[in-house]
CSV table of C-alpha atoms in Angstrom, one decimal:
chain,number,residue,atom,x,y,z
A,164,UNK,CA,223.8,14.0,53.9
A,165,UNK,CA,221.4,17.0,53.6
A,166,UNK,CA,220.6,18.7,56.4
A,167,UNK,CA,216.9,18.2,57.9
A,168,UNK,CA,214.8,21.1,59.3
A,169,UNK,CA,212.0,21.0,62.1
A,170,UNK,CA,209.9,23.8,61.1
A,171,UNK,CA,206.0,24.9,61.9
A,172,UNK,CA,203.5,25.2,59.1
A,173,UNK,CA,199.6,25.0,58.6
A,174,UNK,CA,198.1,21.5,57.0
A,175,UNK,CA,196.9,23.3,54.5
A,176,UNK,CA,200.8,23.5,53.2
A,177,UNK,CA,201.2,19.7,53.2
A,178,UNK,CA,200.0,17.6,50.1
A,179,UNK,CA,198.9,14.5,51.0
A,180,UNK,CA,199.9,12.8,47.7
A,181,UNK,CA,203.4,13.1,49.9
A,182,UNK,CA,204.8,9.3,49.6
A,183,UNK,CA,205.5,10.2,53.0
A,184,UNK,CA,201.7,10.0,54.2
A,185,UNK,CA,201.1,6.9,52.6
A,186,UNK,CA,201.4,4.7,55.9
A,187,UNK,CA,199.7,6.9,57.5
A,188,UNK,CA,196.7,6.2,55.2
A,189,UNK,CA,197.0,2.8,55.0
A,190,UNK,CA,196.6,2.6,58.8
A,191,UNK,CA,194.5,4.8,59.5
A,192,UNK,CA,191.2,4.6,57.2
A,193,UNK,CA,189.8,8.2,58.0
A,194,UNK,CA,193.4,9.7,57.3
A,195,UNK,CA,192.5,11.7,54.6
A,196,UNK,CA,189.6,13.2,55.8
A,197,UNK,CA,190.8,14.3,58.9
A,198,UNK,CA,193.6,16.1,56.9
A,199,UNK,CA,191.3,17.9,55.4
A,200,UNK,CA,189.6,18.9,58.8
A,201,UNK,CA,192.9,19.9,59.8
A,202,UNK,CA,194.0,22.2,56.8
A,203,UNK,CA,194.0,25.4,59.4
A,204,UNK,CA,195.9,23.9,62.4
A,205,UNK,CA,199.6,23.7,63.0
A,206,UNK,CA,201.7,20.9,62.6
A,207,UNK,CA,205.2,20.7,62.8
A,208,UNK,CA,207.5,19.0,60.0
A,209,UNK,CA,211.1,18.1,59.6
A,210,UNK,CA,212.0,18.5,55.9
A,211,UNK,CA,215.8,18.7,54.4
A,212,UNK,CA,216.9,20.8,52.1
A,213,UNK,CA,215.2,19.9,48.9
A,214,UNK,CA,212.0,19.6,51.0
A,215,UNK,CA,211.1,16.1,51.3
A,216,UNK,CA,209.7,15.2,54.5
A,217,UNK,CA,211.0,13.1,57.2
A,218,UNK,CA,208.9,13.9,60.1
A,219,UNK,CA,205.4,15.6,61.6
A,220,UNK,CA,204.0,16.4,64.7
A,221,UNK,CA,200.6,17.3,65.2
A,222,UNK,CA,200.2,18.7,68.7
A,223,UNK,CA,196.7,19.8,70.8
A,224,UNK,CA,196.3,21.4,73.9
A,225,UNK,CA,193.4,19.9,75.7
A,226,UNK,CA,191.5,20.5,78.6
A,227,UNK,CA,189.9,18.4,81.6
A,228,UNK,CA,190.0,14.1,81.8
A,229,UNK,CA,190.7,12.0,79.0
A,230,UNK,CA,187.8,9.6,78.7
A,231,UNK,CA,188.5,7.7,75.8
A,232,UNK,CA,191.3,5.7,77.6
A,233,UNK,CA,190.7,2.9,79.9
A,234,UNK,CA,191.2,3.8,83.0
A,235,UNK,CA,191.1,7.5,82.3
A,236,UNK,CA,193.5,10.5,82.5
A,237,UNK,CA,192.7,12.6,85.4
A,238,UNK,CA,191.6,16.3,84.2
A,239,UNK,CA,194.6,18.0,83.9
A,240,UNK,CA,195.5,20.6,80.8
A,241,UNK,CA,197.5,18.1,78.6
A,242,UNK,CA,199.3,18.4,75.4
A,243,UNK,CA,198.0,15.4,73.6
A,244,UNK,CA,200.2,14.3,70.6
A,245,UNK,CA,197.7,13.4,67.8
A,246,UNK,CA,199.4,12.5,65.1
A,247,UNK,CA,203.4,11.8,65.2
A,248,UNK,CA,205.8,10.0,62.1
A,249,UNK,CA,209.3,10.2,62.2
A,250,UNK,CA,211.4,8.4,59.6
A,251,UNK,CA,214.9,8.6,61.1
A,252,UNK,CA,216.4,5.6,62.5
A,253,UNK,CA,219.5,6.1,63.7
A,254,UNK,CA,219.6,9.9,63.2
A,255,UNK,CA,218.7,11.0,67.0
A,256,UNK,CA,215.4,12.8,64.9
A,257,UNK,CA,213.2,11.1,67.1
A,258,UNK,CA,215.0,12.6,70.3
A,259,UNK,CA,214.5,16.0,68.6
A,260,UNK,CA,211.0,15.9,67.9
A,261,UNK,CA,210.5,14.6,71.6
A,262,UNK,CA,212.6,17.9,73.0
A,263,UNK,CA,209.8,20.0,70.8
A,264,UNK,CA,207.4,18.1,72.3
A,265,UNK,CA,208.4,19.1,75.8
A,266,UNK,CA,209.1,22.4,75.0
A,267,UNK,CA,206.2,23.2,73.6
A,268,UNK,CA,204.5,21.2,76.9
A,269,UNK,CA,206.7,23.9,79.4
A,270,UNK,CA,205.8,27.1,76.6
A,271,UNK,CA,201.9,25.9,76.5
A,272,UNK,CA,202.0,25.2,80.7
A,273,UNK,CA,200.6,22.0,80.2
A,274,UNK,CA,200.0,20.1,83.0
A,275,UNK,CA,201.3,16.7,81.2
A,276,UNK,CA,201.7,15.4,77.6
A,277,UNK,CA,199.8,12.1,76.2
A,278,UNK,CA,199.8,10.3,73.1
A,279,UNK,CA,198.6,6.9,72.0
A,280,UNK,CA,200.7,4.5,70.0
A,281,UNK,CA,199.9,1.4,68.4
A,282,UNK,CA,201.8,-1.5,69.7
A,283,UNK,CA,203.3,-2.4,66.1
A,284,UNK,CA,205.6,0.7,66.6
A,285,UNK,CA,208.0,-1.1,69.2
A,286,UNK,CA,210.9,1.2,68.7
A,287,UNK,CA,209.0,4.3,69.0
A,288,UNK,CA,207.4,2.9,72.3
A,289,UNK,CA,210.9,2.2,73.5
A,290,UNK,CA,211.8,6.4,72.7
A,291,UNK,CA,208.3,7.9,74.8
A,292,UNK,CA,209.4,5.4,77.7
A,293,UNK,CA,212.9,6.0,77.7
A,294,UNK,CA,212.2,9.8,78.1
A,295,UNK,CA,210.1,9.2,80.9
A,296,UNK,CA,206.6,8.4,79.2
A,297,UNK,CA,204.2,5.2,81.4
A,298,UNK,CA,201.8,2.9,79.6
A,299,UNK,CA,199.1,3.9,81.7
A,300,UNK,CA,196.0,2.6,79.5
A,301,UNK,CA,193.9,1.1,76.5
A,302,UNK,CA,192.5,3.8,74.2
A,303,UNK,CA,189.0,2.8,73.0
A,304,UNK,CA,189.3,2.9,68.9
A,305,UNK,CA,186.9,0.9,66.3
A,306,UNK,CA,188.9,1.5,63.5
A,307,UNK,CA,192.0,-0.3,64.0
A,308,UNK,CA,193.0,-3.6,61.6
A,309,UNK,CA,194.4,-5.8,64.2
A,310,UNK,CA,196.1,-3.1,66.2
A,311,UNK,CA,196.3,-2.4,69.7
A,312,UNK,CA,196.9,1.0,70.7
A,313,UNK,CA,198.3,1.6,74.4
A,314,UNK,CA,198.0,5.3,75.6
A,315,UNK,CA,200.9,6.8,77.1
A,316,UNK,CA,201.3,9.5,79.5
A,317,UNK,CA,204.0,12.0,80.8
A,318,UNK,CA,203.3,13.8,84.2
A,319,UNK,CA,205.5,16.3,85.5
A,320,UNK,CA,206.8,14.9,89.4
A,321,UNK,CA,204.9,16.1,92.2
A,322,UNK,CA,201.7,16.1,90.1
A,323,UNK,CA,199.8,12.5,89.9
């Protein structure tokens, strides 16, 4: 098995054509464009050795309350997780990405992390919740085909 690598890079790296984004733009409609918005932002990607990707994390550092969920997040700085694919069942890659996730959290002095998954992706709920993640709201989205997404939150104790 080759090894995988979780490396940072720009969007602007990534080609969309990638097989690997091709969920991602069947589920999301707007996928493409919002690449393209994205082309000078960081994002993390796990690759192996003859560069074929397995993994991305797009992560942003945010601000004050987070309105679009129902009942809100309180205003806090969070790390919100916008955009996360990990294909690596069995492989303990999805425990991996989640350590980045909270380091980058401790590096950044985030106050807490968020991140919104659809309630198709079952397993990956179980991972955020095993590692300490709540269901804690409804995130208000138009453009879903039948899906429900649930936001998710992870708070630091002592702070909420």
């Amino acid at each position: 098995m080759a090894s995988r690598q979780l490396r940072l890079t720009k969007f602007r790296d990534l080609r969309l054509s990638d097989p690997f984004f091709d969920s991602l733009k069947c589920g999301y409609v707007d996928f493409a464009d919002w690449f393209a918005r994205k082309a000078d932002a960081d994002v993390y990607v796990v690759e192996d050795d003859a560069a074929v990707l397995s993994g991305m994390i797009y992560l942003k550092p945010e601000q004050g309350a987070v309105s679009d969920v129902t009942p809100p997040l309180a205003d806090l700085k969070w790390l919100k997780v916008g955009t996360l694919k990990i294909e690596g069942r069995g492989t303990k890659l999805g425990e991996r990405v989640l350590k980045k996730i909270f380091d980058t959290a401790i590096d950044e002095n985030m106050d807490g992390i968020y991140v919104t998954i659809f309630d198709v992706h079952e397993d990956l709920i179980r991972l955020f919740e095993r590692y300490g993640f709540q269901r804690v709201g409804i995130k208000s989205w138009p453009r879903l085909f039948g899906q429900r997404p649930a936001g998710f939150k992870w708070i630091p104790a002592g702070l909420c």
